[in-house]
PDB file of C-alpha atoms in Angstrom:
ATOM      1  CA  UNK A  20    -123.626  25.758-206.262  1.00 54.00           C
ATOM      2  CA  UNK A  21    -120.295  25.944-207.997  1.00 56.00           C
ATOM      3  CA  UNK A  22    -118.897  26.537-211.723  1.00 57.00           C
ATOM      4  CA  UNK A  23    -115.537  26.466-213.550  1.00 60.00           C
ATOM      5  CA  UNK A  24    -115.257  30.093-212.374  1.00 66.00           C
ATOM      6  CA  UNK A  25    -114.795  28.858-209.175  1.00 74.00           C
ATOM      7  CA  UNK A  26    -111.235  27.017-210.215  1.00 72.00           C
ATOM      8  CA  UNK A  27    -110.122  29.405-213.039  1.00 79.00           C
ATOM      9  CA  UNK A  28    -107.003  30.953-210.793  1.00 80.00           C
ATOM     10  CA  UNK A  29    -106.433  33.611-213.164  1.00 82.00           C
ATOM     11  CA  UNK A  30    -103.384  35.056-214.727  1.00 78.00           C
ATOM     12  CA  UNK A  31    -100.706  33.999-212.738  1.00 80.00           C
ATOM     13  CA  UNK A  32     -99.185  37.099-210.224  1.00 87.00           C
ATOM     14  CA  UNK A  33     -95.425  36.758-209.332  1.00 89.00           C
ATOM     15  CA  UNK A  34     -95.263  38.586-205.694  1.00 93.00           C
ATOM     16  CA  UNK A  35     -93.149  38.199-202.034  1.00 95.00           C
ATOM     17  CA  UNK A  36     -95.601  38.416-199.648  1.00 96.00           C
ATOM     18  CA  UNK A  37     -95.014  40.790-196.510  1.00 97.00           C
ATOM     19  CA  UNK A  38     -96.593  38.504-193.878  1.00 98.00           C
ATOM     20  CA  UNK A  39     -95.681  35.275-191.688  1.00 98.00           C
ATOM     21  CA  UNK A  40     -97.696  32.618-190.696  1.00 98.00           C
ATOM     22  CA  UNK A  41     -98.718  31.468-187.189  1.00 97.00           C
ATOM     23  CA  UNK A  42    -101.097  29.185-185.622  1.00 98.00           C
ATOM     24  CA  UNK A  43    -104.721  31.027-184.340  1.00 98.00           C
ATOM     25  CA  UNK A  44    -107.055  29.381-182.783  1.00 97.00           C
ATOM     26  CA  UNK A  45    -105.799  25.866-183.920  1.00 97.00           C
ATOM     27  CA  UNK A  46    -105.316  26.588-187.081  1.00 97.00           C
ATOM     28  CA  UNK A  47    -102.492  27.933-189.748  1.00 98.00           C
ATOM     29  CA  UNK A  48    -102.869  31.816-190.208  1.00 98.00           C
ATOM     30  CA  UNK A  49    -101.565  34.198-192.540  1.00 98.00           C
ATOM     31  CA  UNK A  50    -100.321  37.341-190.441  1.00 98.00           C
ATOM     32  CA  UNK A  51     -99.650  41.101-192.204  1.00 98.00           C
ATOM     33  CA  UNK A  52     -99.215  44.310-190.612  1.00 98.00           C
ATOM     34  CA  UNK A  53     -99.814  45.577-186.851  1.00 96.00           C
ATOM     35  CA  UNK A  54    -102.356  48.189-186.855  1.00 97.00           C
ATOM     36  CA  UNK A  55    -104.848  47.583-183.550  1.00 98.00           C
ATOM     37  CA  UNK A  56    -107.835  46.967-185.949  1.00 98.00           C
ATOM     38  CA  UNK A  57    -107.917  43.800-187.607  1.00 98.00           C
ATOM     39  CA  UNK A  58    -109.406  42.377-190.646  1.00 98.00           C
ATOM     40  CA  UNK A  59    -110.376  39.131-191.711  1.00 98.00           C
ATOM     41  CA  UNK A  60    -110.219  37.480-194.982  1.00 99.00           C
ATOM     42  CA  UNK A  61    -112.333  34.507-195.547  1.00 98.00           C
ATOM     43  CA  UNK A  62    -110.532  32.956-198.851  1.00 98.00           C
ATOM     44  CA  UNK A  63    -111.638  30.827-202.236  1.00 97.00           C
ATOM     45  CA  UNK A  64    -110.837  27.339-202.496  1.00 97.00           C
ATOM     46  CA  UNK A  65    -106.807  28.565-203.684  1.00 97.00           C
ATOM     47  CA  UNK A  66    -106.831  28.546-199.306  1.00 97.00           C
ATOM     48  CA  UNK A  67    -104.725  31.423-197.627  1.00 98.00           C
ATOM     49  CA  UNK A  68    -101.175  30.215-199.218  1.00 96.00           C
ATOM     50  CA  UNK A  69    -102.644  31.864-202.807  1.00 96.00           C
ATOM     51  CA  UNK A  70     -99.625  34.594-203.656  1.00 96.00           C
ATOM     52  CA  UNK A  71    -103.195  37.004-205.154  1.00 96.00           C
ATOM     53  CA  UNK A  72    -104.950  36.581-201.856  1.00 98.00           C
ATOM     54  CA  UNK A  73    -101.605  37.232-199.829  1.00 98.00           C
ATOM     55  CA  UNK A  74    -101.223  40.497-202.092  1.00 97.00           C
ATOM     56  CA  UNK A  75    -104.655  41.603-200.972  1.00 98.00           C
ATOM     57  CA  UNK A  76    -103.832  41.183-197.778  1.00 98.00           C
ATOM     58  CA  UNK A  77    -100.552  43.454-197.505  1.00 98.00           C
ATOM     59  CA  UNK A  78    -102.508  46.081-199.857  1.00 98.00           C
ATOM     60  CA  UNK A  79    -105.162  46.155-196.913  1.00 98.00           C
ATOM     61  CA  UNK A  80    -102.859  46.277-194.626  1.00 98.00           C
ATOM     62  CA  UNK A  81    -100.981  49.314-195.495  1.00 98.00           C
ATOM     63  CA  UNK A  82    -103.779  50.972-196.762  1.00 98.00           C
ATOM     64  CA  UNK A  83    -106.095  51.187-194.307  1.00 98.00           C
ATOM     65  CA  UNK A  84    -102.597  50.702-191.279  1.00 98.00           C
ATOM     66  CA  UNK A  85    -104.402  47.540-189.473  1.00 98.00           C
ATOM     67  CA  UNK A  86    -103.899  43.917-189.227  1.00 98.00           C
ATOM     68  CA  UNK A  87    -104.900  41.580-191.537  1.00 98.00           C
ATOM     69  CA  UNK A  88    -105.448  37.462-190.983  1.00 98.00           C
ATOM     70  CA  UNK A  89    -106.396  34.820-192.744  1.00 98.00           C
ATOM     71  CA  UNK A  90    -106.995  31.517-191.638  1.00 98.00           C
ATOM     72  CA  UNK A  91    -106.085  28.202-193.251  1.00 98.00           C
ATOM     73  CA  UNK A  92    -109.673  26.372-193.420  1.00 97.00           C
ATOM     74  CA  UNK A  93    -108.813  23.773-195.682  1.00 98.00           C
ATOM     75  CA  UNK A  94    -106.254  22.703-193.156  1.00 96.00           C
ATOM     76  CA  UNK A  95    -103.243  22.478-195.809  1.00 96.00           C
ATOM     77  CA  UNK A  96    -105.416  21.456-198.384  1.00 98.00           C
ATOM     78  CA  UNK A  97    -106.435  23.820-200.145  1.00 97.00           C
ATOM     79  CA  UNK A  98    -107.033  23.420-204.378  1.00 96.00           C
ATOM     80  CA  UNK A  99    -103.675  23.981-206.149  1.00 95.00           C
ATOM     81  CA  UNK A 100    -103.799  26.428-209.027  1.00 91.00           C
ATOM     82  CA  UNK A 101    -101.052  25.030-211.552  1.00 90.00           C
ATOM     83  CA  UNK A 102    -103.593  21.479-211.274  1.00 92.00           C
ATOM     84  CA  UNK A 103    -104.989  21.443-214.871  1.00 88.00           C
ATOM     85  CA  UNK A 104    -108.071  19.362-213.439  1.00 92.00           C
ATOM     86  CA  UNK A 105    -109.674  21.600-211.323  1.00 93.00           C
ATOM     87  CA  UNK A 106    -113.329  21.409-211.891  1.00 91.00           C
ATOM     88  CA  UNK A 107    -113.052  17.686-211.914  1.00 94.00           C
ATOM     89  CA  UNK A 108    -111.483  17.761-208.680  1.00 95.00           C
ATOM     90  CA  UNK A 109    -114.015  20.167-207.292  1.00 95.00           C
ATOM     91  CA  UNK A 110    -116.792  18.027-206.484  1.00 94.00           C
ATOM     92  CA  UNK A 111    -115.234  15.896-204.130  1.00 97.00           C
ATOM     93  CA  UNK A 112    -113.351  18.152-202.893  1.00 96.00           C
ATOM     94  CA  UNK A 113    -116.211  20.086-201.366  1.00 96.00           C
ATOM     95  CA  UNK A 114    -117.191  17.265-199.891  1.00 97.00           C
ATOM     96  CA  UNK A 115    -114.093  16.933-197.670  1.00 97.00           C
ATOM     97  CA  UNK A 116    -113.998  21.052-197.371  1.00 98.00           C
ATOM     98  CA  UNK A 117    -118.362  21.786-196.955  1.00 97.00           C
ATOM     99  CA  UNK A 118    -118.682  25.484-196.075  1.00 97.00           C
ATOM    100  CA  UNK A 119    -120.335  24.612-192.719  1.00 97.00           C
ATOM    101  CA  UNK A 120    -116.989  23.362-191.571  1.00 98.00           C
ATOM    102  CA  UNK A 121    -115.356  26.650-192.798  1.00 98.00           C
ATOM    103  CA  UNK A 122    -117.792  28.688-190.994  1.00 98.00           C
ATOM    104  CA  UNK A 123    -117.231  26.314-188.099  1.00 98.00           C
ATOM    105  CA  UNK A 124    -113.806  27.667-187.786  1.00 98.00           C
ATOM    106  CA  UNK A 125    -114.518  31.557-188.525  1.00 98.00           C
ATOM    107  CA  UNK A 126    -117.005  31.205-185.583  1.00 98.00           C
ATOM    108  CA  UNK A 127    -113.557  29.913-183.201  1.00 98.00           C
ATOM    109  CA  UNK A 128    -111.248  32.399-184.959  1.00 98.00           C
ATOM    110  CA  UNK A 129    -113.159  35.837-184.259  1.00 98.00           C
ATOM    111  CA  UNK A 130    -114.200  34.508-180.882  1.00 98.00           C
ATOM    112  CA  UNK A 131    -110.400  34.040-180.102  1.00 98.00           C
ATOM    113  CA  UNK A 132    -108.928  36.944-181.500  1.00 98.00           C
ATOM    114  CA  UNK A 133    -112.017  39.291-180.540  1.00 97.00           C
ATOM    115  CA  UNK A 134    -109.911  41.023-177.331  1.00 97.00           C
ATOM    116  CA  UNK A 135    -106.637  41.353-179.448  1.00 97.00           C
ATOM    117  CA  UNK A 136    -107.943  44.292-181.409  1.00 98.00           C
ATOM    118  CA  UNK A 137    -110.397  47.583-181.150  1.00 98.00           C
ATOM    119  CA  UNK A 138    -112.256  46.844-183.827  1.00 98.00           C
ATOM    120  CA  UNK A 139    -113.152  43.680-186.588  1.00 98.00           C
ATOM    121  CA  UNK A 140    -114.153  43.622-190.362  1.00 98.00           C
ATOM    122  CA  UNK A 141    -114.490  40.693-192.265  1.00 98.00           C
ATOM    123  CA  UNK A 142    -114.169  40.021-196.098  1.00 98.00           C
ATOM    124  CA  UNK A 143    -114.618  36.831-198.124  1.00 98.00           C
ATOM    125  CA  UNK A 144    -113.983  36.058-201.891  1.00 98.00           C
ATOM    126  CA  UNK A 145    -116.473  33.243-203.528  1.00 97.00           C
ATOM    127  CA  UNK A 146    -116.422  30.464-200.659  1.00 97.00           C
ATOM    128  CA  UNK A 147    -115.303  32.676-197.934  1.00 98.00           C
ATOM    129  CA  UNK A 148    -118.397  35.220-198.709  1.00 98.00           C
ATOM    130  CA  UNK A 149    -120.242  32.310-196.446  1.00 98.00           C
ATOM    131  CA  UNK A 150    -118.223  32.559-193.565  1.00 98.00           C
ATOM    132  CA  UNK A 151    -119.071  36.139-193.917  1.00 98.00           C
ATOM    133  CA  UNK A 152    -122.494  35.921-193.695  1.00 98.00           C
ATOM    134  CA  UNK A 153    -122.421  33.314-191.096  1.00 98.00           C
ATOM    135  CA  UNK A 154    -120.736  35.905-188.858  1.00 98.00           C
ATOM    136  CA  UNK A 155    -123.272  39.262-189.442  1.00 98.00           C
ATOM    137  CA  UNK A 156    -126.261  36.854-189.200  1.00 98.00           C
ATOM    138  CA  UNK A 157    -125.334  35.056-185.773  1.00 98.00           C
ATOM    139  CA  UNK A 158    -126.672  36.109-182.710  1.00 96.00           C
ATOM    140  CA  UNK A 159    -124.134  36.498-180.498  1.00 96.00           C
ATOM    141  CA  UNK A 160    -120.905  36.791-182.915  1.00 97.00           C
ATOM    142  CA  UNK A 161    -122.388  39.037-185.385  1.00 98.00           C
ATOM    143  CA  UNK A 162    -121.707  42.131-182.741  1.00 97.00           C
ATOM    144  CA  UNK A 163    -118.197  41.361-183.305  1.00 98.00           C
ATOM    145  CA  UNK A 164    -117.982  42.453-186.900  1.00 98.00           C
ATOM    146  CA  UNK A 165    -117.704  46.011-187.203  1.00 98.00           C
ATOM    147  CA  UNK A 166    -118.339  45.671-191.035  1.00 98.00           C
ATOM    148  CA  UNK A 167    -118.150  43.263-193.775  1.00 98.00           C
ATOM    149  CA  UNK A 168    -117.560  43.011-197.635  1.00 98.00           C
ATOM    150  CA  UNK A 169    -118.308  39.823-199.867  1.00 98.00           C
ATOM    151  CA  UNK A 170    -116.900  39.808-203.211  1.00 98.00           C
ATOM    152  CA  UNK A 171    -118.436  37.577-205.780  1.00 97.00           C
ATOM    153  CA  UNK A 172    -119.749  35.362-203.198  1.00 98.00           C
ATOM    154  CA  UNK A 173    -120.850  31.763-203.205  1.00 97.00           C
ATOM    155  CA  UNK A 174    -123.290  29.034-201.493  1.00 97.00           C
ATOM    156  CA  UNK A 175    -125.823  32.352-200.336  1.00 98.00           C
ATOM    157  CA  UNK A 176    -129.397  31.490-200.171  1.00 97.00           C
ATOM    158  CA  UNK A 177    -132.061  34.670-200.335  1.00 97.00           C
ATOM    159  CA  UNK A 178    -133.321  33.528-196.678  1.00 97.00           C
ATOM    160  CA  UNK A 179    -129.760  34.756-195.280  1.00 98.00           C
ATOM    161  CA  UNK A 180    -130.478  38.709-196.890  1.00 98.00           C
ATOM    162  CA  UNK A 181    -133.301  39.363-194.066  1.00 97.00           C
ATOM    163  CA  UNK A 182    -131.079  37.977-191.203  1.00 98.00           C
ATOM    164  CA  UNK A 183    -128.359  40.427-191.697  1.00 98.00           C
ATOM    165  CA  UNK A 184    -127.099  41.780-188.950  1.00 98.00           C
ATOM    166  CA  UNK A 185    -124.102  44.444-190.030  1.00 98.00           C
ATOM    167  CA  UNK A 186    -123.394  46.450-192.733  1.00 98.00           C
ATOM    168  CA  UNK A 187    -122.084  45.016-195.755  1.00 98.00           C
ATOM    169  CA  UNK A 188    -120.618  45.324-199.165  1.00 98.00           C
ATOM    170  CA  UNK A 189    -120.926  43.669-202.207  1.00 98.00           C
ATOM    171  CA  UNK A 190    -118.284  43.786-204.877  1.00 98.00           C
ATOM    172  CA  UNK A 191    -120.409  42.225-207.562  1.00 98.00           C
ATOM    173  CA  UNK A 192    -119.230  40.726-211.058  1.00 98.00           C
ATOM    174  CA  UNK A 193    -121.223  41.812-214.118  1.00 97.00           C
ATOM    175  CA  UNK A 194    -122.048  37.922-214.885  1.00 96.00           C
ATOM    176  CA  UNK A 195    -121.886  35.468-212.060  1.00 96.00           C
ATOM    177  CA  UNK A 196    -123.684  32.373-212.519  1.00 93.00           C
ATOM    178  CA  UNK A 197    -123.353  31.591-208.257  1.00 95.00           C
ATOM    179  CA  UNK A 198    -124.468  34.868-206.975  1.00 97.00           C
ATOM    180  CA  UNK A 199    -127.546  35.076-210.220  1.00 96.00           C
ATOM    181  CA  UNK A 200    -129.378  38.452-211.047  1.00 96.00           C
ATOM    182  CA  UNK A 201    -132.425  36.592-209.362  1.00 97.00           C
ATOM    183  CA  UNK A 202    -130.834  36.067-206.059  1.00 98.00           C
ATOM    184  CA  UNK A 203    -128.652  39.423-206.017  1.00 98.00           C
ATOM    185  CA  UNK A 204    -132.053  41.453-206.691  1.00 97.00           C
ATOM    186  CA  UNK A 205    -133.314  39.944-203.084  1.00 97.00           C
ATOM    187  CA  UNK A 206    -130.503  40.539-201.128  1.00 98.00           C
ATOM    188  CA  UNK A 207    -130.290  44.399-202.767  1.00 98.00           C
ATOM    189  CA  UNK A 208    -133.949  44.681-201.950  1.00 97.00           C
ATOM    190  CA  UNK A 209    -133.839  43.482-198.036  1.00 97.00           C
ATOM    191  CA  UNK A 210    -130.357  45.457-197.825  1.00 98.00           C
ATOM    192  CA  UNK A 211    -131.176  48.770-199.256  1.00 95.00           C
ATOM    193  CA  UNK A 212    -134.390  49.197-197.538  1.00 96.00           C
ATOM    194  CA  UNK A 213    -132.441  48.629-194.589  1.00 97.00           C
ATOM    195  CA  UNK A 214    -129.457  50.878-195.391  1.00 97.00           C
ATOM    196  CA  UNK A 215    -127.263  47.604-194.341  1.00 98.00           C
ATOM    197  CA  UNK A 216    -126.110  47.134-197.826  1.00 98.00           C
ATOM    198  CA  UNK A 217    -124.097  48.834-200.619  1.00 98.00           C
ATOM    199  CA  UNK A 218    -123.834  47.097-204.493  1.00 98.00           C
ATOM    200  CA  UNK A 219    -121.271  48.056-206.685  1.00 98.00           C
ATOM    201  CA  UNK A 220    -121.133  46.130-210.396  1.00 98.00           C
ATOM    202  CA  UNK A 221    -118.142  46.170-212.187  1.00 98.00           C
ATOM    203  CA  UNK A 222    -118.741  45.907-215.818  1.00 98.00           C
ATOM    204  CA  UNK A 223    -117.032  43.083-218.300  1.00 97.00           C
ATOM    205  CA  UNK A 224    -116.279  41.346-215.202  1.00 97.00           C
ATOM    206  CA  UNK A 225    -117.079  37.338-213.951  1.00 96.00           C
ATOM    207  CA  UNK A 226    -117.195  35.428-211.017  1.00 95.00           C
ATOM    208  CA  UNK A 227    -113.531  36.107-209.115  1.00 95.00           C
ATOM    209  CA  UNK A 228    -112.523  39.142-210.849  1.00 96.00           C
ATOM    210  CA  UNK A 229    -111.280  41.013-207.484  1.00 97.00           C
ATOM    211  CA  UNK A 230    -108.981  37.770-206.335  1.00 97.00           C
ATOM    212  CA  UNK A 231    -108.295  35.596-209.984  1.00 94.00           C
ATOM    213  CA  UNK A 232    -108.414  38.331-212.562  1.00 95.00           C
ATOM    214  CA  UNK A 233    -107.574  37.961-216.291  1.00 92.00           C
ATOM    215  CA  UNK A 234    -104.893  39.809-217.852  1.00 90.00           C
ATOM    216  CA  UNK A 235    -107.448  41.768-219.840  1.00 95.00           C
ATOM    217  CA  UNK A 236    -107.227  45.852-219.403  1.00 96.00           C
ATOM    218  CA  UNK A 237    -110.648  45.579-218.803  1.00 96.00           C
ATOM    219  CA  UNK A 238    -110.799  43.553-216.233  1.00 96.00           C
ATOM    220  CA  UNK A 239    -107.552  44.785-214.674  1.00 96.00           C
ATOM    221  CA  UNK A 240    -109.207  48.074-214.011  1.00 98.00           C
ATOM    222  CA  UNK A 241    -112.098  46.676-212.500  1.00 98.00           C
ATOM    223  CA  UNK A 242    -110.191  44.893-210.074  1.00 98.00           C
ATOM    224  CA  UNK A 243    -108.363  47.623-209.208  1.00 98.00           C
ATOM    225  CA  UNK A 244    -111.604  49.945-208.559  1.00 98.00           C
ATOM    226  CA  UNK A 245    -113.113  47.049-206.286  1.00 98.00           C
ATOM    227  CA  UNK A 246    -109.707  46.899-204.055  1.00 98.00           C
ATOM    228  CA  UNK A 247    -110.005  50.488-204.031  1.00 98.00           C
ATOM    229  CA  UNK A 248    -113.688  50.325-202.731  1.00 98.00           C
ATOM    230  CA  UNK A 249    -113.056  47.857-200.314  1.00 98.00           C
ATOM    231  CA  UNK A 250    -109.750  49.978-198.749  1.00 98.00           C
ATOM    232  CA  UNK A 251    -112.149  53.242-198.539  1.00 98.00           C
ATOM    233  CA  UNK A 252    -115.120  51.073-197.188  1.00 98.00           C
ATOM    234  CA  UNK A 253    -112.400  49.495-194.637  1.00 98.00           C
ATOM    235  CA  UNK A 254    -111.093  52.919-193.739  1.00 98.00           C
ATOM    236  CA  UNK A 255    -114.737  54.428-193.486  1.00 97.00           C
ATOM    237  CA  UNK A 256    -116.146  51.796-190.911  1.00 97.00           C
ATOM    238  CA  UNK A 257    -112.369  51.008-188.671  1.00 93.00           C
TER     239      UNK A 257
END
């Protein structure tokens, strides 16, 4: 369940992030702003040192005036984005990094930062979109999440759509070969009878468009329109 859009990084963003790093529940987090909501970003394999997904995260931030964290699952070793051998690397890779583990570790790092703030969303690019869903379908930590958004999202299986707990957005690419028209049109049809789930497609665009986009105007825009949706579906659910 992965493809060469999984390692493209993108155009390459030159940017000082605003945060600082600290240790949460045992592992290395990425820390911006200090509203009393938080929300949590459940990364691609670039890990939570990735100057785009640091970006997102101060954008969040001072949109929407609330915390933002996200946690270093790969435990420092994360996939480096100037390695011309990605997709090679990939395979085994996942094998030291398997999504369980990840979603192993968003299960400790809600449950310890649950009483810090008055309320929790949760968003995850590609790999982190299972994290996400791990959390709105649990039983007992899915009451945590306030609301969630998975862009582009990875690993999903059509069993997980009826299991959903929370509502949930989906910042979907035009063509994605991991999240396939097939599987998309089951989670849309579970979700929208439900009123648990909002779509929005952005045309011209491929798997990681809102994190790793291109440096086409095309594409540039798009992103742009899916940060915006996720800020004014953060603000709307705080």
């Amino acid at each position: 369940m992965s493809s060469p859009c999984c390692v493209d990084p993108g155009v390459k963003q030159i940017y000082q992030a605003q945060g600082y790093e600290k240790e949460i529940a045992g592992v290395n987090s990425y820390v911006t702003g200090e509203g009393k909501s938080a929300i949590i970003i459940f990364t691609d394999v670039f890990g939570n040192s990735f100057v785009n997904v640091r970006k997102l995260a101060d954008t969040f931030a001072q949109s929407c005036q609330v915390t933002v964290l996200i946690p270093d699952y790969f435990n420092q070793d994360s996939m480096d984005p100037d390695d011309p051998n990605l997709w090679d690397l990939l395979p085994n890779w996942l094998k030291k990094h398997p999504p369980t583990y990840a979603c192993s570790i968003g299960e400790k790092f809600i449950s310890t930062i649950k009483s810090n703030y008055q309320s929790i969303q949760v968003i995850g690019f590609c790999y982190g979109a299972k994290v996400v869903i791990d959390l709105i379908t649990h039983n007992e930590l899915s009451s945590l999440v306030k609301a969630a958004i998975v862009a582009h999202p990875s690993f999903l299986v059509k069993e997980e759509a009826t299991q959903i707990k929370r509502p949930i957005l989906f910042l979907c690419a035009e063509n994605d070969s991991l999240f396939t028209s097939d599987l998309r049109q089951e989670f849309e049809k579970e979700l929208k009878s439900n009123g648990l789930g909002t779509f929005i497609e952005y045309p011209g665009t491929v798997h990681g468009f809102v994190v790793r986009p291109d440096n086409t105007e095309q594409v540039i825009q798009e992103k742009d329109k899916a940060v915006q949706d996720a800020i004014e579906f953060f603000k709307r659910n705080i």
